Each structure stands twice: as C-alpha cells, then as structure tokens.
Amino acid sequence: MSTNPTIDSCTVETSDGVKLHTTFFKPNQYEEEEEENSWVVILVHPYSILGGSQGLLRGIANGLSRKGYKAVTFDMRGVGRSTGKPSIFGFKEIKDVVAVCKWSLENLSVNKILLVGSSAGAPIAGSAVNQVEQIVGYVSIGYPFGLLASILFGQHHKNVLKSPKPKLFIMGTQDGFTSIKQLNNKLKCAAGRVEKHLIEVCRVSTFRLVLHGKHWALSQSRAFWLVF
C-alpha cells in the first residue's frame, strides 16, 4: 500500500550563482537499495516564459515516491522563488539542470539519475544528458520538435539526439507542437537505444497532459529499462 512521501525543499546554487528552489520527494517506507543501484528521477518543468514551473510536475513526483522512488523537482531560473532570469533559448537553464543533478548525487545517497523533461523542459534536459555521467537514461514528455520550436530549441535537438544514452519519447497522438511524422523523422537519426510511447488523446496541450498524468508511463515501469 502506498504511503505519503516525505517532502522537503532547499536551495541549490548553480555554477553562475543562481539559486534554485528545489523540492525532493522521498518514500517513507522502502527498502534501502544497495549503493551501486541507488537512483533518482529528476523532473524538468515546461517553458518558464510560458508559465512552466515545478508545480506542474508535483503530481508525477508524488506518484513516483508513492511507488518507492526518489524524485526531485525544481523551479528553473526566474521562476517562483528561484533567482535569475529565464532565457529565451534555454541555454542558461542547462546549468540549472546540471546543478540539481549534482546536488542530488551529493545529498540523496544516489549514484544514478533518470532525467525527465516535459514540453520545453525536454530539450533543455536533453542538452544536460551528456554533461553528467551519472545520468543513465532520458525521458521526454511531449518533446517540441515542430517548426516554431525548432527555431527556439534546434541546438538542443541535436544535443539529445546525438547522445548515446537510452531515450524514451512520450507524446500524445494529437500533440499541439509536434506531429507523429515529425517525431518519427527526428528519431530516425537518434543515436543509441530509442523508444517512443504514443498516447491516444484528443487535441490538448502538453500542460494538460502533465496535469492529468494520462501519459505517465514511468510509474507503470514502461521506462525503467532505461535504468536497469
């Protein structure tokens, strides 16, 4: 039976001095894993400039912790109680992701990270994948591969697709930013092990998908092959 997780918060400082409001979710009852297998799920929220925040991912983090997994959410620079200013193209936010990953490794008794990005948080997270050795897998929820998004995040696309680390792309069949054809074309050139998981939904935004959690295959173990 699931139990309420222990939820706590702290401030994580980036390499350029930005302070990030960070929340971590730890199961109350679980068997301590051996150190060599201990890991955490770190969640990266949607585009800051369009209202993205860690609050959108709280339900997912709660769900994971209820199933016995450690999870971390955080507000990127310029969001909520985090200092600094958000960037249009998301390059500065890569430092935010890296800082939270390093903090988790140092403070949560873990040595493996499953990195999850939602909407515009997915390309930002993807650019951080190869910057932290202990990131062993990557999951995208509603990756924005469309034309307009490519103008903003094109360089991020290249970074994640060329990474040899395992990748899972979760997307609604009528995503507002990326068509199935666009997704398939991009994944053809992806390096390493790649899987996709399509969710049959009506035309809704990725924000609503996150809030309703209909796409969340992680808690059903669909994506845990990435780690194990």
Short mmCIF file of C-alpha atoms in Angstrom, two decimals, residues 54-195:
data_model
loop_
_atom_site.label_atom_id
_atom_site.label_comp_id
_atom_site.label_asym_id
_atom_site.label_seq_id
_atom_site.Cartn_x
_atom_site.Cartn_y
_atom_site.Cartn_z
CA GLN A 54 7.83 22.67 -10.83
CA GLY A 55 4.26 22.72 -9.55
CA LEU A 56 3.13 21.17 -12.84
CA LEU A 57 5.24 18.09 -12.08
CA ARG A 58 4.30 17.68 -8.44
CA GLY A 59 1.69 15.02 -9.21
CA ILE A 60 4.19 12.91 -11.12
CA ALA A 61 6.80 13.26 -8.37
CA ASN A 62 4.23 12.28 -5.76
CA GLY A 63 3.19 9.26 -7.79
CA LEU A 64 6.76 8.09 -8.18
CA SER A 65 7.55 8.48 -4.50
CA ARG A 66 4.39 6.57 -3.53
CA LYS A 67 5.74 3.69 -5.60
CA GLY A 68 9.04 3.79 -3.74
CA TYR A 69 11.17 6.02 -5.96
CA LYS A 70 13.02 9.20 -5.03
CA ALA A 71 12.05 12.21 -7.16
CA VAL A 72 13.20 15.82 -7.46
CA THR A 73 11.51 18.87 -8.97
CA PHE A 74 12.80 22.43 -9.14
CA ASP A 75 11.98 25.88 -10.49
CA MET A 76 14.42 26.95 -13.16
CA ARG A 77 15.95 30.44 -13.01
CA GLY A 78 13.45 33.29 -12.85
CA VAL A 79 10.54 31.05 -11.83
CA GLY A 80 8.83 31.15 -8.43
CA ARG A 81 11.39 31.59 -5.66
CA SER A 82 14.38 30.89 -7.90
CA THR A 83 16.62 33.86 -8.66
CA GLY A 84 17.93 34.98 -12.03
CA LYS A 85 16.08 35.50 -15.32
CA PRO A 86 14.78 32.91 -17.77
CA SER A 87 16.43 32.74 -21.18
CA ILE A 88 14.54 32.57 -24.46
CA PHE A 89 16.53 29.69 -25.94
CA GLY A 90 17.05 27.75 -22.70
CA PHE A 91 20.84 27.58 -22.80
CA LYS A 92 21.35 29.08 -19.34
CA GLU A 93 18.80 26.66 -17.93
CA ILE A 94 21.09 23.76 -18.80
CA LYS A 95 23.23 24.93 -15.88
CA ASP A 96 20.14 24.66 -13.66
CA VAL A 97 19.58 21.03 -14.61
CA VAL A 98 23.24 20.14 -14.13
CA ALA A 99 23.34 21.85 -10.71
CA VAL A 100 20.28 19.94 -9.45
CA CYS A 101 21.70 16.66 -10.75
CA LYS A 102 24.99 17.25 -8.92
CA TRP A 103 23.17 18.29 -5.74
CA SER A 104 21.08 15.11 -5.85
CA LEU A 105 24.16 12.94 -6.23
CA GLU A 106 25.80 14.61 -3.26
CA ASN A 107 22.78 14.75 -0.93
CA LEU A 108 20.30 11.96 -1.69
CA SER A 109 22.56 8.89 -1.49
CA VAL A 110 22.10 8.10 -5.17
CA ASN A 111 24.51 7.47 -8.00
CA LYS A 112 22.15 7.05 -10.96
CA ILE A 113 19.77 9.59 -12.45
CA LEU A 114 16.77 9.18 -14.75
CA LEU A 115 16.27 12.64 -16.27
CA VAL A 116 12.75 13.57 -17.36
CA GLY A 117 11.81 16.71 -19.29
CA SER A 118 8.28 17.96 -20.02
CA SER A 119 7.44 20.07 -23.10
CA ALA A 120 10.17 22.73 -23.50
CA GLY A 121 11.83 21.26 -20.43
CA ALA A 122 12.57 18.20 -22.56
CA PRO A 123 15.06 19.88 -24.92
CA ILE A 124 16.73 21.66 -22.01
CA ALA A 125 17.05 18.39 -20.11
CA GLY A 126 18.31 16.70 -23.26
CA SER A 127 21.21 19.12 -23.51
CA ALA A 128 22.26 18.17 -19.97
CA VAL A 129 22.24 14.41 -20.53
CA ASN A 130 25.88 14.12 -21.56
CA GLN A 131 27.09 16.70 -19.04
CA VAL A 132 26.51 14.46 -16.03
CA GLU A 133 27.99 10.98 -16.21
CA GLN A 134 25.52 9.52 -13.71
CA ILE A 135 22.52 10.32 -15.93
CA VAL A 136 21.78 6.82 -17.22
CA GLY A 137 18.56 7.46 -19.13
CA TYR A 138 16.37 10.24 -20.54
CA VAL A 139 12.60 10.54 -20.89
CA SER A 140 10.76 13.23 -22.85
CA ILE A 141 7.10 14.09 -22.30
CA GLY A 142 5.73 15.98 -25.31
CA TYR A 143 9.06 16.97 -26.90
CA PRO A 144 8.51 20.09 -29.10
CA PHE A 145 10.01 19.05 -32.45
CA GLY A 146 7.72 21.30 -34.53
CA LEU A 147 8.88 24.09 -36.84
CA LEU A 148 8.49 27.00 -34.41
CA ALA A 149 10.00 25.01 -31.56
CA SER A 150 12.94 24.09 -33.77
CA ILE A 151 13.74 27.78 -34.19
CA LEU A 152 13.96 28.13 -30.41
CA PHE A 153 15.41 24.75 -29.46
CA GLY A 154 17.17 23.45 -32.58
CA GLN A 155 20.56 23.15 -30.92
CA HIS A 156 19.00 21.26 -28.02
CA HIS A 157 17.50 18.80 -30.54
CA LYS A 158 20.97 17.99 -31.84
CA ASN A 159 22.38 17.51 -28.34
CA VAL A 160 19.85 14.93 -27.19
CA LEU A 161 19.61 13.04 -30.49
CA LYS A 162 23.35 12.51 -30.70
CA SER A 163 23.60 11.25 -27.11
CA PRO A 164 24.32 7.51 -26.94
CA LYS A 165 22.34 7.20 -23.70
CA PRO A 166 18.93 5.41 -23.77
CA LYS A 167 15.98 7.65 -24.61
CA LEU A 168 12.19 7.34 -24.38
CA PHE A 169 9.84 9.84 -26.07
CA ILE A 170 6.27 10.00 -24.73
CA MET A 171 3.80 12.01 -26.84
CA GLY A 172 0.09 12.45 -27.42
CA THR A 173 -1.16 11.42 -30.85
CA GLN A 174 -2.52 14.93 -31.44
CA ASP A 175 0.19 16.98 -29.75
CA GLY A 176 -0.18 20.71 -30.38
CA PHE A 177 3.51 21.27 -31.14
CA THR A 178 4.76 18.08 -32.80
CA SER A 179 3.13 15.68 -35.26
CA ILE A 180 3.79 11.95 -35.19
CA LYS A 181 5.50 12.32 -38.58
CA GLN A 182 7.84 14.99 -37.22
CA LEU A 183 8.64 12.82 -34.21
CA ASN A 184 9.39 9.76 -36.34
CA ASN A 185 11.60 11.75 -38.72
CA LYS A 186 13.67 13.13 -35.85
CA LEU A 187 14.07 9.78 -34.11
CA LYS A 188 15.42 8.15 -37.29
CA CYS A 189 18.73 9.92 -36.76
CA ALA A 190 18.92 9.41 -32.99
CA ALA A 191 21.93 7.61 -31.57
CA GLY A 192 21.77 4.81 -29.02
CA ARG A 193 18.69 2.99 -27.82
CA VAL A 194 15.46 4.89 -28.58
CA GLU A 195 11.81 4.12 -27.88
#
